[in-house]
mmCIF file with all atom_site columns, C-alpha atoms and ligand atoms in Angstrom:
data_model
loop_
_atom_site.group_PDB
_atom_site.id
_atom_site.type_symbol
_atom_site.label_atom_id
_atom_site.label_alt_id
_atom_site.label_comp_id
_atom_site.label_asym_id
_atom_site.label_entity_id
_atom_site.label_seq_id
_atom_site.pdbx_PDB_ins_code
_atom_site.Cartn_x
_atom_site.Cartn_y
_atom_site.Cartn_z
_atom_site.occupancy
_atom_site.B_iso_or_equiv
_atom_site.pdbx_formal_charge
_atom_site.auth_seq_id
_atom_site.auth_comp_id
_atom_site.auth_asym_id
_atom_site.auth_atom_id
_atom_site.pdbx_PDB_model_num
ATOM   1   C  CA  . UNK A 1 1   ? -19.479 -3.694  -1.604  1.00 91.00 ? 1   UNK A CA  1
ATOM   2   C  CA  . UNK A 1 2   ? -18.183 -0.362  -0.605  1.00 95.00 ? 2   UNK A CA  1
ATOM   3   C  CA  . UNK A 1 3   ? -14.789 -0.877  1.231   1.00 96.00 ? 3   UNK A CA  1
ATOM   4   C  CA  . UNK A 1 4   ? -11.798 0.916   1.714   1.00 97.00 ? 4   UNK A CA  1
ATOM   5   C  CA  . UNK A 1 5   ? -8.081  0.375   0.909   1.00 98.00 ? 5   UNK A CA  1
ATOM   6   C  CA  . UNK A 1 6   ? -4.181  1.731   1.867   1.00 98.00 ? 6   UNK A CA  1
ATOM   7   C  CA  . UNK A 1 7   ? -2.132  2.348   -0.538  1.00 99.00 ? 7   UNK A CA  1
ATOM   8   C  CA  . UNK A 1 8   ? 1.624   3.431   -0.040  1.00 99.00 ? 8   UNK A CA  1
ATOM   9   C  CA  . UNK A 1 9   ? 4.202   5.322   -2.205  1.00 99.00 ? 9   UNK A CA  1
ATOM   10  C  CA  . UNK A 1 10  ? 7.194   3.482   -1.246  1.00 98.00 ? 10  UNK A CA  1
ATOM   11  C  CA  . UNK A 1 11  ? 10.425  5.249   -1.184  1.00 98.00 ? 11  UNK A CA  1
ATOM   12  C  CA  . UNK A 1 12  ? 11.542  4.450   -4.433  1.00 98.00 ? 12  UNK A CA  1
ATOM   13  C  CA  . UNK A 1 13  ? 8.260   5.778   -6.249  1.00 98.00 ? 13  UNK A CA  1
ATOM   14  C  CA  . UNK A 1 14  ? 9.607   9.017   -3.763  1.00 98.00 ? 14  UNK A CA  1
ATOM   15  C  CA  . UNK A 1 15  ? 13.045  9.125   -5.377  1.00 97.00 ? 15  UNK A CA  1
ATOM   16  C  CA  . UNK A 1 16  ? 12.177  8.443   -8.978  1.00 97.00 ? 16  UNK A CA  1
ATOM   17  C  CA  . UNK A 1 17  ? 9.223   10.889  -8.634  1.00 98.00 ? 17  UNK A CA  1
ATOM   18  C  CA  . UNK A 1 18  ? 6.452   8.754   -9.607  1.00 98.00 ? 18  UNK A CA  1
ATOM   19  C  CA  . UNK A 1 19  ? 3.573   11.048  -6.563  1.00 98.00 ? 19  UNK A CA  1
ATOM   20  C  CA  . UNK A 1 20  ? 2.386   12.649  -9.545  1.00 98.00 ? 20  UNK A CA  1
ATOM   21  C  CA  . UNK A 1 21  ? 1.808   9.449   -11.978 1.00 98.00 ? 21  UNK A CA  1
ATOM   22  C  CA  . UNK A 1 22  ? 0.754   7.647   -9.153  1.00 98.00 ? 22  UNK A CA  1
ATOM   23  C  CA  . UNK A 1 23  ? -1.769  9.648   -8.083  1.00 98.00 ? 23  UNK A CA  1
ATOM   24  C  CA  . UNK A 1 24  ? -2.845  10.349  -11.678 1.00 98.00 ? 24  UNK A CA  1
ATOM   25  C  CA  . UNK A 1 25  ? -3.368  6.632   -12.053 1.00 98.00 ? 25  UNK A CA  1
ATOM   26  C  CA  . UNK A 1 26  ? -5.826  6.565   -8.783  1.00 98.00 ? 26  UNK A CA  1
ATOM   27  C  CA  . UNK A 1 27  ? -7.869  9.335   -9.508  1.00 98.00 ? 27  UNK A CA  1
ATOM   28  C  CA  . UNK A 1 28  ? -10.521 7.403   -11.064 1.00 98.00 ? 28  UNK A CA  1
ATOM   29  C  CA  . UNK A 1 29  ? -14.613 7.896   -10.763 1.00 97.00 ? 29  UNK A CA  1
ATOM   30  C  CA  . UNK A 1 30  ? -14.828 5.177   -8.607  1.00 96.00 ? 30  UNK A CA  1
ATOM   31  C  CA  . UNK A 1 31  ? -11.993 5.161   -5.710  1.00 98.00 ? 31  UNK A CA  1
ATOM   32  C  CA  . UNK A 1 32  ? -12.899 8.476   -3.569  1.00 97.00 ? 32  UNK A CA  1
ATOM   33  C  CA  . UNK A 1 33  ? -9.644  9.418   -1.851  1.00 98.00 ? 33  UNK A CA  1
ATOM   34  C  CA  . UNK A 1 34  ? -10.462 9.793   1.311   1.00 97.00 ? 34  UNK A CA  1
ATOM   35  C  CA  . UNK A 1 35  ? -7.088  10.573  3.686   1.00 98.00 ? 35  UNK A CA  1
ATOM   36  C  CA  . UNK A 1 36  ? -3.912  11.194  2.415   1.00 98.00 ? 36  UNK A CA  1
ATOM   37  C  CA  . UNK A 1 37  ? -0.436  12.134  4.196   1.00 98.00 ? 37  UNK A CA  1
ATOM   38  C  CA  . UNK A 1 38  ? 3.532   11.956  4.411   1.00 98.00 ? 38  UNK A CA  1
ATOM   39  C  CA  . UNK A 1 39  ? 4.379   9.536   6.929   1.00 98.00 ? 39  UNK A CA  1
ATOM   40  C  CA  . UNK A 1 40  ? 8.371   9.068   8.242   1.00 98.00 ? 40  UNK A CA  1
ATOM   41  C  CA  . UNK A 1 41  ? 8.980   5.381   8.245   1.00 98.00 ? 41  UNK A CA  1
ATOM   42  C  CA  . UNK A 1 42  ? 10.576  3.985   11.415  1.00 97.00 ? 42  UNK A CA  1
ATOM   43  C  CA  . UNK A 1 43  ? 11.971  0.774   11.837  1.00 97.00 ? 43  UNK A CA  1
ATOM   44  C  CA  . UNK A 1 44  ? 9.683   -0.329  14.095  1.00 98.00 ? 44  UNK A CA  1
ATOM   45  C  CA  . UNK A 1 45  ? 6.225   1.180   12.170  1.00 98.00 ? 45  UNK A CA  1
ATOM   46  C  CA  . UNK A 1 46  ? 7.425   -1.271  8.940   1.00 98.00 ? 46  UNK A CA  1
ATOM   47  C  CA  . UNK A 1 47  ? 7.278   -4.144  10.922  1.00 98.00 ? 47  UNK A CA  1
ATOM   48  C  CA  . UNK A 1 48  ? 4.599   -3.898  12.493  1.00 98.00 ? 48  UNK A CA  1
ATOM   49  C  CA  . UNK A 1 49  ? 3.081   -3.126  8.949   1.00 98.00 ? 49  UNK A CA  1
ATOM   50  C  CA  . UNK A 1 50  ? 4.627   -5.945  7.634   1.00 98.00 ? 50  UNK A CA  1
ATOM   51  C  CA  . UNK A 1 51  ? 3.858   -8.221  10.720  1.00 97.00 ? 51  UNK A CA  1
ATOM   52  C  CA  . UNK A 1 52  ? 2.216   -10.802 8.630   1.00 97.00 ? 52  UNK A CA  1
ATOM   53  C  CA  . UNK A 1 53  ? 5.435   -11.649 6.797   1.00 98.00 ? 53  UNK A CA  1
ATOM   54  C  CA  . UNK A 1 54  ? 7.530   -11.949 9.732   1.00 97.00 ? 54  UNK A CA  1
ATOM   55  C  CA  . UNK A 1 55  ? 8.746   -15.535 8.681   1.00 98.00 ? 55  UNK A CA  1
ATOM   56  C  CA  . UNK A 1 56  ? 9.841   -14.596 5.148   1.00 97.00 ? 56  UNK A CA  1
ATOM   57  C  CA  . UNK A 1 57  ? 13.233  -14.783 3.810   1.00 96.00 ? 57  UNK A CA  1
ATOM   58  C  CA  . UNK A 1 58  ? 12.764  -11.385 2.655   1.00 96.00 ? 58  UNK A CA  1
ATOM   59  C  CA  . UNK A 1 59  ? 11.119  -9.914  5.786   1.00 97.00 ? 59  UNK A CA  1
ATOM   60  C  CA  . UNK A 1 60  ? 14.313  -7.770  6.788   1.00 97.00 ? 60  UNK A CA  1
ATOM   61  C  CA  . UNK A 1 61  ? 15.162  -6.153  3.443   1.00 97.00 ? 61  UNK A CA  1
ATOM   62  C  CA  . UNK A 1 62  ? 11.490  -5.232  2.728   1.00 97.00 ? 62  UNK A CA  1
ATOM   63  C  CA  . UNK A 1 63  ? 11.427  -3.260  6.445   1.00 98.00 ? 63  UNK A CA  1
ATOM   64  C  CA  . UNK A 1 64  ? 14.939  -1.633  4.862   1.00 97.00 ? 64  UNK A CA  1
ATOM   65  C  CA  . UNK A 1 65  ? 13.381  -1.004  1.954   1.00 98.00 ? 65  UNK A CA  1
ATOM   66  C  CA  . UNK A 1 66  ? 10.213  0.188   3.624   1.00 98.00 ? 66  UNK A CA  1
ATOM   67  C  CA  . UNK A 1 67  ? 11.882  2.412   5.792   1.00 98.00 ? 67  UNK A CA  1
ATOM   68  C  CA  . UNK A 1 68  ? 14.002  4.151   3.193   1.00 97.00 ? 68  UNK A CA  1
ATOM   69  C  CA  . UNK A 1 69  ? 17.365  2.705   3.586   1.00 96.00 ? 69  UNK A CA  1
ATOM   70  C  CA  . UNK A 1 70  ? 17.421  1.272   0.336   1.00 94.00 ? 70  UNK A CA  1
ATOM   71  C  CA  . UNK A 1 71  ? 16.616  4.558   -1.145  1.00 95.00 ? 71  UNK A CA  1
ATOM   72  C  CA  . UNK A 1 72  ? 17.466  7.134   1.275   1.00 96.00 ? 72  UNK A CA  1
ATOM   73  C  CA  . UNK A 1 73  ? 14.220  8.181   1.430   1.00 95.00 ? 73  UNK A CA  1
ATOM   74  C  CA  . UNK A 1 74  ? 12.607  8.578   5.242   1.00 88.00 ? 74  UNK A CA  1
ATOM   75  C  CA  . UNK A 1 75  ? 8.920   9.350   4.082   1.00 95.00 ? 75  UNK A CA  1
ATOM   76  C  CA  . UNK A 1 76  ? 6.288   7.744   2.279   1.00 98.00 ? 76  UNK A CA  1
ATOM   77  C  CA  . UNK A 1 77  ? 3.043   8.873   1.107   1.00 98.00 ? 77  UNK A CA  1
ATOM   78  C  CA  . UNK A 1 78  ? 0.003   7.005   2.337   1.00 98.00 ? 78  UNK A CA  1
ATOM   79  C  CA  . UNK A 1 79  ? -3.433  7.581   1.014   1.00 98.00 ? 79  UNK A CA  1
ATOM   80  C  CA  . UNK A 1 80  ? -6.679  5.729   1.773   1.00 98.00 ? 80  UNK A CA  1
ATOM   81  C  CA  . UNK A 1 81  ? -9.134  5.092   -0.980  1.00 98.00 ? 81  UNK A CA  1
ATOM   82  C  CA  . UNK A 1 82  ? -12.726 3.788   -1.165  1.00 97.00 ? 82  UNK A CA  1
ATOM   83  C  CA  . UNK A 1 83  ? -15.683 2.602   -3.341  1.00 97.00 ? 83  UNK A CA  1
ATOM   84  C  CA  . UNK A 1 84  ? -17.114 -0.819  -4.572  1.00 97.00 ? 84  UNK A CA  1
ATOM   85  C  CA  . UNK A 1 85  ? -14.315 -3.364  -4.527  1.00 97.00 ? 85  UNK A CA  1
ATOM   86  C  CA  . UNK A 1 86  ? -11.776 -0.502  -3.659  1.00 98.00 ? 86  UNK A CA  1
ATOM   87  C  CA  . UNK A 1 87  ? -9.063  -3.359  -2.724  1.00 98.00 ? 87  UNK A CA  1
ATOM   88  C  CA  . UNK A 1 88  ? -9.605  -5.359  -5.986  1.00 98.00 ? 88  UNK A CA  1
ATOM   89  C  CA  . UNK A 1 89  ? -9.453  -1.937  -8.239  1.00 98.00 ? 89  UNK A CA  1
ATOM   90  C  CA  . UNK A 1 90  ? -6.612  -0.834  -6.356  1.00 98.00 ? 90  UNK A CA  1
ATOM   91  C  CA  . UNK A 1 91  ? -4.758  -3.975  -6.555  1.00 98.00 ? 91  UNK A CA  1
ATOM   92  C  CA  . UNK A 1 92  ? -5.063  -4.612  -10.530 1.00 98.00 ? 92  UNK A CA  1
ATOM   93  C  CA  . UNK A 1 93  ? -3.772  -0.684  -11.012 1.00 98.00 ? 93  UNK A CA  1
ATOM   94  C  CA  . UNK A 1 94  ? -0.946  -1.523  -8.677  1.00 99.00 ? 94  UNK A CA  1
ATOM   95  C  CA  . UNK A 1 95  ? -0.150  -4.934  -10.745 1.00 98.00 ? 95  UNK A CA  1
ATOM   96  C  CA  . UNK A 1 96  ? 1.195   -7.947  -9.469  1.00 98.00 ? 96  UNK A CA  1
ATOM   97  C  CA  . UNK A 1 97  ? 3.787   -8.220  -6.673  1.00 98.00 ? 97  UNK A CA  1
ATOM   98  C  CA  . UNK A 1 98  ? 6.730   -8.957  -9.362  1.00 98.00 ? 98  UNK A CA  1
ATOM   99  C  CA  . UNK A 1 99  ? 7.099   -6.499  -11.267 1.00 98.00 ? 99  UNK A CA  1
ATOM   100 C  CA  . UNK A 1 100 ? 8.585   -8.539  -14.304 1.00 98.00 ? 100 UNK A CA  1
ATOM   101 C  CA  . UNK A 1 101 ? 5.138   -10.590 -13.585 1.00 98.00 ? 101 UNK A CA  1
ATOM   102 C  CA  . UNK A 1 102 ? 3.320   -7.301  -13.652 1.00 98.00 ? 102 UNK A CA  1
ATOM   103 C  CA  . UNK A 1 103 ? 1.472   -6.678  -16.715 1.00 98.00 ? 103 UNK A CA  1
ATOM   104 C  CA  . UNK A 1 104 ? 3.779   -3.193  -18.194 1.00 98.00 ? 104 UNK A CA  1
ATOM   105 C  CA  . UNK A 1 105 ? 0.938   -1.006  -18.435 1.00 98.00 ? 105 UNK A CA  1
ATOM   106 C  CA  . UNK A 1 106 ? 0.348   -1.832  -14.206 1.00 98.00 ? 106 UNK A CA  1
ATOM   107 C  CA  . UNK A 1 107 ? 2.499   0.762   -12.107 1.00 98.00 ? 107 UNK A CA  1
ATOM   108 C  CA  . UNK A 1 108 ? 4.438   -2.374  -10.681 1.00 98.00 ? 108 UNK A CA  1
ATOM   109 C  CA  . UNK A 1 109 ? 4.739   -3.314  -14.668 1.00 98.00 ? 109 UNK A CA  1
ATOM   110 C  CA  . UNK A 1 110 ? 5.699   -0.118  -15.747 1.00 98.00 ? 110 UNK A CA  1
ATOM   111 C  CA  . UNK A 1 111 ? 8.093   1.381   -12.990 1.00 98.00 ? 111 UNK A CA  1
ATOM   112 C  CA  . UNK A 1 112 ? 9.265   -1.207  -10.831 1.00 98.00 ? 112 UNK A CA  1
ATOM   113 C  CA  . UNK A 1 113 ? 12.370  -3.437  -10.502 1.00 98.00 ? 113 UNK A CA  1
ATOM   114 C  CA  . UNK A 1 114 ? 14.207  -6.026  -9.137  1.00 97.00 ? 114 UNK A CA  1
ATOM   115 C  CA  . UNK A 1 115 ? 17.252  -4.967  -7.011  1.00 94.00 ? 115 UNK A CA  1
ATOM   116 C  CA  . UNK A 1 116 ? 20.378  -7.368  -7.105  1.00 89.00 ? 116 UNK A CA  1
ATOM   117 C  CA  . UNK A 1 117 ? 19.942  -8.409  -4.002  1.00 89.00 ? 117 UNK A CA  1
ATOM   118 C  CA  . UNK A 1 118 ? 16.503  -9.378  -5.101  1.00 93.00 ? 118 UNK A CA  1
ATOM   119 C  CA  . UNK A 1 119 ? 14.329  -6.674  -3.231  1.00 96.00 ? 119 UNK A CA  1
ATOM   120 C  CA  . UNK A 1 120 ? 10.872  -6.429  -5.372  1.00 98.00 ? 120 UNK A CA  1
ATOM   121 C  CA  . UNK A 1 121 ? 11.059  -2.364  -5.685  1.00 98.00 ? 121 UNK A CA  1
ATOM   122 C  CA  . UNK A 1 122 ? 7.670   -2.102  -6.938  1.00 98.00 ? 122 UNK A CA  1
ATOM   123 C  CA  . UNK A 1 123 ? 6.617   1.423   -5.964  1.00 98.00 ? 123 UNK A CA  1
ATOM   124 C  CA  . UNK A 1 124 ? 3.648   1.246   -4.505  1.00 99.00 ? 124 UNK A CA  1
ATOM   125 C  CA  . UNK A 1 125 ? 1.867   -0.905  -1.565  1.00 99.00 ? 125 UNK A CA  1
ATOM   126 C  CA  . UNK A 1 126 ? -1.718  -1.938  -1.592  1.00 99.00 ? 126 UNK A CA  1
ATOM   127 C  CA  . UNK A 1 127 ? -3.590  -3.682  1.011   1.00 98.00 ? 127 UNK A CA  1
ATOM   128 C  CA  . UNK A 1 128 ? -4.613  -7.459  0.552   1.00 98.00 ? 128 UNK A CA  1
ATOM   129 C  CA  . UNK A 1 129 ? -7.982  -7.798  2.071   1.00 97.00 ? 129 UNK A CA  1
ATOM   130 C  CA  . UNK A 1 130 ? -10.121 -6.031  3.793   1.00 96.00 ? 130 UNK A CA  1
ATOM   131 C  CA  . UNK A 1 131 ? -9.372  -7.210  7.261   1.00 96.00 ? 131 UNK A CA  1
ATOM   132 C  CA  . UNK A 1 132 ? -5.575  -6.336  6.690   1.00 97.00 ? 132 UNK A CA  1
ATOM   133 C  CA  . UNK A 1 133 ? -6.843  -2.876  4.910   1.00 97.00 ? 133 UNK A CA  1
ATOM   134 C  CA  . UNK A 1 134 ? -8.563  -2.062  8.419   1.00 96.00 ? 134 UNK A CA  1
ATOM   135 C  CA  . UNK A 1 135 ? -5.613  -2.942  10.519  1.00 97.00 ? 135 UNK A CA  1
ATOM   136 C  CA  . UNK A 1 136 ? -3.222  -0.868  8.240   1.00 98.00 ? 136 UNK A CA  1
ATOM   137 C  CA  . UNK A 1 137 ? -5.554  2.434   7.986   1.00 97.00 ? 137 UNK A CA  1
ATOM   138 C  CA  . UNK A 1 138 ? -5.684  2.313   11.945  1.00 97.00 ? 138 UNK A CA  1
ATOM   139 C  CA  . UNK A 1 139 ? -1.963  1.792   12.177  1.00 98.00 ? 139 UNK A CA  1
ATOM   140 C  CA  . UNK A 1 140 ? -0.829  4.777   9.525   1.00 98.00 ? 140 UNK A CA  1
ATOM   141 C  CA  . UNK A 1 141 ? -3.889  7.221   10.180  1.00 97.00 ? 141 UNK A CA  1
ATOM   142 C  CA  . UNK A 1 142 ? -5.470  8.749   12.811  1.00 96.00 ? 142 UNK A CA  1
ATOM   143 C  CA  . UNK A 1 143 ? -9.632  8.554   13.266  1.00 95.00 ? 143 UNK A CA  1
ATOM   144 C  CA  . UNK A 1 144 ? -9.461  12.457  12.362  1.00 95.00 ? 144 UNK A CA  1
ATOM   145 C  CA  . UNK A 1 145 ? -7.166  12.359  9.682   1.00 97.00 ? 145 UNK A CA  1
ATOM   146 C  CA  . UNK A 1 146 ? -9.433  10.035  7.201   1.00 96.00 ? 146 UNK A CA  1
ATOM   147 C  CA  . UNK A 1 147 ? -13.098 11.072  6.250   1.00 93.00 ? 147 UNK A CA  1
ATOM   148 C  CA  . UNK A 1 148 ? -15.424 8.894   7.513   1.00 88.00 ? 148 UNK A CA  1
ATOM   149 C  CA  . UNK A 1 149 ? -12.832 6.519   9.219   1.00 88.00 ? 149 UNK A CA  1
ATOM   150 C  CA  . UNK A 1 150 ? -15.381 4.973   11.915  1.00 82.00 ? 150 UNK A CA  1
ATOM   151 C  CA  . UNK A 1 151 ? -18.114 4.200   9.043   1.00 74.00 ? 151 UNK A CA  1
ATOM   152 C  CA  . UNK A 1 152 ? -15.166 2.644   7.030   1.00 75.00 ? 152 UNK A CA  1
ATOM   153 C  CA  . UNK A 1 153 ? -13.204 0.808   9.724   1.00 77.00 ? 153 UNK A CA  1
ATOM   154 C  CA  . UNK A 1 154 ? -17.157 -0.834  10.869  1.00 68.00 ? 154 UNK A CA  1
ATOM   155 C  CA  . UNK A 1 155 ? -19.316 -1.107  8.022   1.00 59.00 ? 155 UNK A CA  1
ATOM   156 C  CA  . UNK A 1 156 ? -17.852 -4.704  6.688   1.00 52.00 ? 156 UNK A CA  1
ATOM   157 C  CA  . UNK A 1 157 ? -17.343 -5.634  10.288  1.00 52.00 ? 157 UNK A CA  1
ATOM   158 C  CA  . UNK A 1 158 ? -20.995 -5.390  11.288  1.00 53.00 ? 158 UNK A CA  1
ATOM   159 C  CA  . UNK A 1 159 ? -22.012 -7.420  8.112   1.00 54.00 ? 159 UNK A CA  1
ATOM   160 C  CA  . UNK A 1 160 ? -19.274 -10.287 9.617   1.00 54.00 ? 160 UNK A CA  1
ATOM   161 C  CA  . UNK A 1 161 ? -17.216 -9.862  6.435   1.00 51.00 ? 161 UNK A CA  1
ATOM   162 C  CA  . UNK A 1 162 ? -13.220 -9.262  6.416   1.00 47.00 ? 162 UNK A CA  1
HETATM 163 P  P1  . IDP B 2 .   ? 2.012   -7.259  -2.210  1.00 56.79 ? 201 IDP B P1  1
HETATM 164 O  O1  . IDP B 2 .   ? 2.752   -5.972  -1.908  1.00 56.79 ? 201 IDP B O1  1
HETATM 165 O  O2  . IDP B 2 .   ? 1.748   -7.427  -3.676  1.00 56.79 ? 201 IDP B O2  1
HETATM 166 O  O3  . IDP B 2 .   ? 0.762   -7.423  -1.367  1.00 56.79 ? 201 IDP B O3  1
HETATM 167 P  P2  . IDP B 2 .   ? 3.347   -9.086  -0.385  1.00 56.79 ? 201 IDP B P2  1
HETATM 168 O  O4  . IDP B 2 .   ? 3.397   -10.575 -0.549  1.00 56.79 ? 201 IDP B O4  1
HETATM 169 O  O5  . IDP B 2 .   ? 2.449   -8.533  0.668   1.00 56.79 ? 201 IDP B O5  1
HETATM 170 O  O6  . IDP B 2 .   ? 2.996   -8.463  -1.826  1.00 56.79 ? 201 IDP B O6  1
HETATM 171 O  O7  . IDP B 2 .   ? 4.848   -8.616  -0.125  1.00 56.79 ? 201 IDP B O7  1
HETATM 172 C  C1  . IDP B 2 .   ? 5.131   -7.332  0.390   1.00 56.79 ? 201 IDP B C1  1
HETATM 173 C  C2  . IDP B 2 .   ? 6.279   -6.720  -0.387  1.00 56.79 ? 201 IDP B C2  1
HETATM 174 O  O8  . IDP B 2 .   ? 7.458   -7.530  -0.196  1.00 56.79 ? 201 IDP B O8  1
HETATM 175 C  C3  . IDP B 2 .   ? 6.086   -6.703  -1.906  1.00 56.79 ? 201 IDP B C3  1
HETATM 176 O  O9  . IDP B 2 .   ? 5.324   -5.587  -2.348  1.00 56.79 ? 201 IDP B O9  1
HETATM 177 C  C4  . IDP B 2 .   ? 7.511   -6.659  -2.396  1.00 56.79 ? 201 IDP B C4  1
HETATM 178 O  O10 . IDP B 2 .   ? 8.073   -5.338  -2.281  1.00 56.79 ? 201 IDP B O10 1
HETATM 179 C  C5  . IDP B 2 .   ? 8.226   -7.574  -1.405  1.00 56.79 ? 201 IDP B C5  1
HETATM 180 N  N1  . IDP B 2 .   ? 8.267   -8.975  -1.840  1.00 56.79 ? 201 IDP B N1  1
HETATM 181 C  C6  . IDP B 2 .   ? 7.235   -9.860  -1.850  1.00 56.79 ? 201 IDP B C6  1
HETATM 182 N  N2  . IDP B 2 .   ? 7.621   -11.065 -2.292  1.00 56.79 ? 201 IDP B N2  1
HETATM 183 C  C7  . IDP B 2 .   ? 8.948   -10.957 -2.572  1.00 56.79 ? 201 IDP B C7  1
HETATM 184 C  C8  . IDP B 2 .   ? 9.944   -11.875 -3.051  1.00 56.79 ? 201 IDP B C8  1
HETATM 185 O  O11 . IDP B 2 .   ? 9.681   -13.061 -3.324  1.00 56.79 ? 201 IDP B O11 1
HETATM 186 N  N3  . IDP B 2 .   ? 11.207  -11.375 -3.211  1.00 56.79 ? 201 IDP B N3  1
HETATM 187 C  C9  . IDP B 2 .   ? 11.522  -10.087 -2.928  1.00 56.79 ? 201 IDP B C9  1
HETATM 188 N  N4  . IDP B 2 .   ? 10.652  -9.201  -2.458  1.00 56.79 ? 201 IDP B N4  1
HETATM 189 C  C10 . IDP B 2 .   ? 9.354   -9.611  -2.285  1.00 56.79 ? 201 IDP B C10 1
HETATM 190 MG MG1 . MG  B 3 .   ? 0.649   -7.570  0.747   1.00 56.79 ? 202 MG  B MG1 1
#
């Protein structure tokens, strides 16, 4: 099923200059990028992005980390992709969440860390599912600044899937 996904540079992949191997690592025949943009990271947009994990212990030093005090970094890159299973292919490039978990040749695997205060800094953020993918491509993009946004945003809705 053709779906679509967000993925985020987070500042560290900024500061250590992983855009380029990132990127490279996307650009496969079957994700189409479809939007793609530097975004400044308030405060209040990385909560909201994060709203779901509100009640974690790490909620308030992933929104620093999100929104580049942990880095110094005020912009991320955001890019939306899509194709069959785009969340699934996305995920499994991106590796698992820890990046000591992640398998090495993942980007998480390969380029992440763990701070010492125990901040996952694992460079790049992909959406879960596709109802959270939907609600995160409408909160970082505009309907004109992703090809195709309506048809992406609807087409699992009308079939009733998330
Ligand atoms: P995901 O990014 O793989 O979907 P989530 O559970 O959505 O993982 O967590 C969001 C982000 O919060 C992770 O990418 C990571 O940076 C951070 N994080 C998640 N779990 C932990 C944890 O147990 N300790 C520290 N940071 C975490
Ligand atoms: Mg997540």
């Amino acid at each position: 099923m053709n779906e679509s996904a967000l993925v985020i540079i987070k500042p560290d992949g900024i500061q250590r200059g992983l855009i380029g191997p990132v990127l490279d690592r996307y650009d496969t025949p079957f994700l189409r990028l479809v939007g793609i943009k530097m975004a400044k990271v308030t405060r209040a947009l990385a909560a909201a992005h994060y709203e779901q994990l509100r009640n974690k212990p790490f909620f308030e030093e992933i929104i620093n980390y999100l929104s580049g005090k942990l880095n110094g970094i005020g912009s991320v890159l955001v890019m939306v992709y899509y194709g069959d299973q785009a969340i699934k292919r996305c995920r499994a490039i991106a590796g698992a969440t820890n990046p000591e978990e992640a398998n090495p040749r993942s980007i998480r695997g390969a380029f992440g860390r763990i701070t010492t205060k125990g901040v996952y800094e694992n460079v790049v953020h992909v959406s879960s599912n596709a109802k959270e993918a939907r609600r995160e491509i409408r909160l970082w993009f505009t309907p004109a600044e992703v090809r195709g946004f309506s048809q992406h945003i609807q087409q699992s809705k009308a079939k009733g899937r998330s």
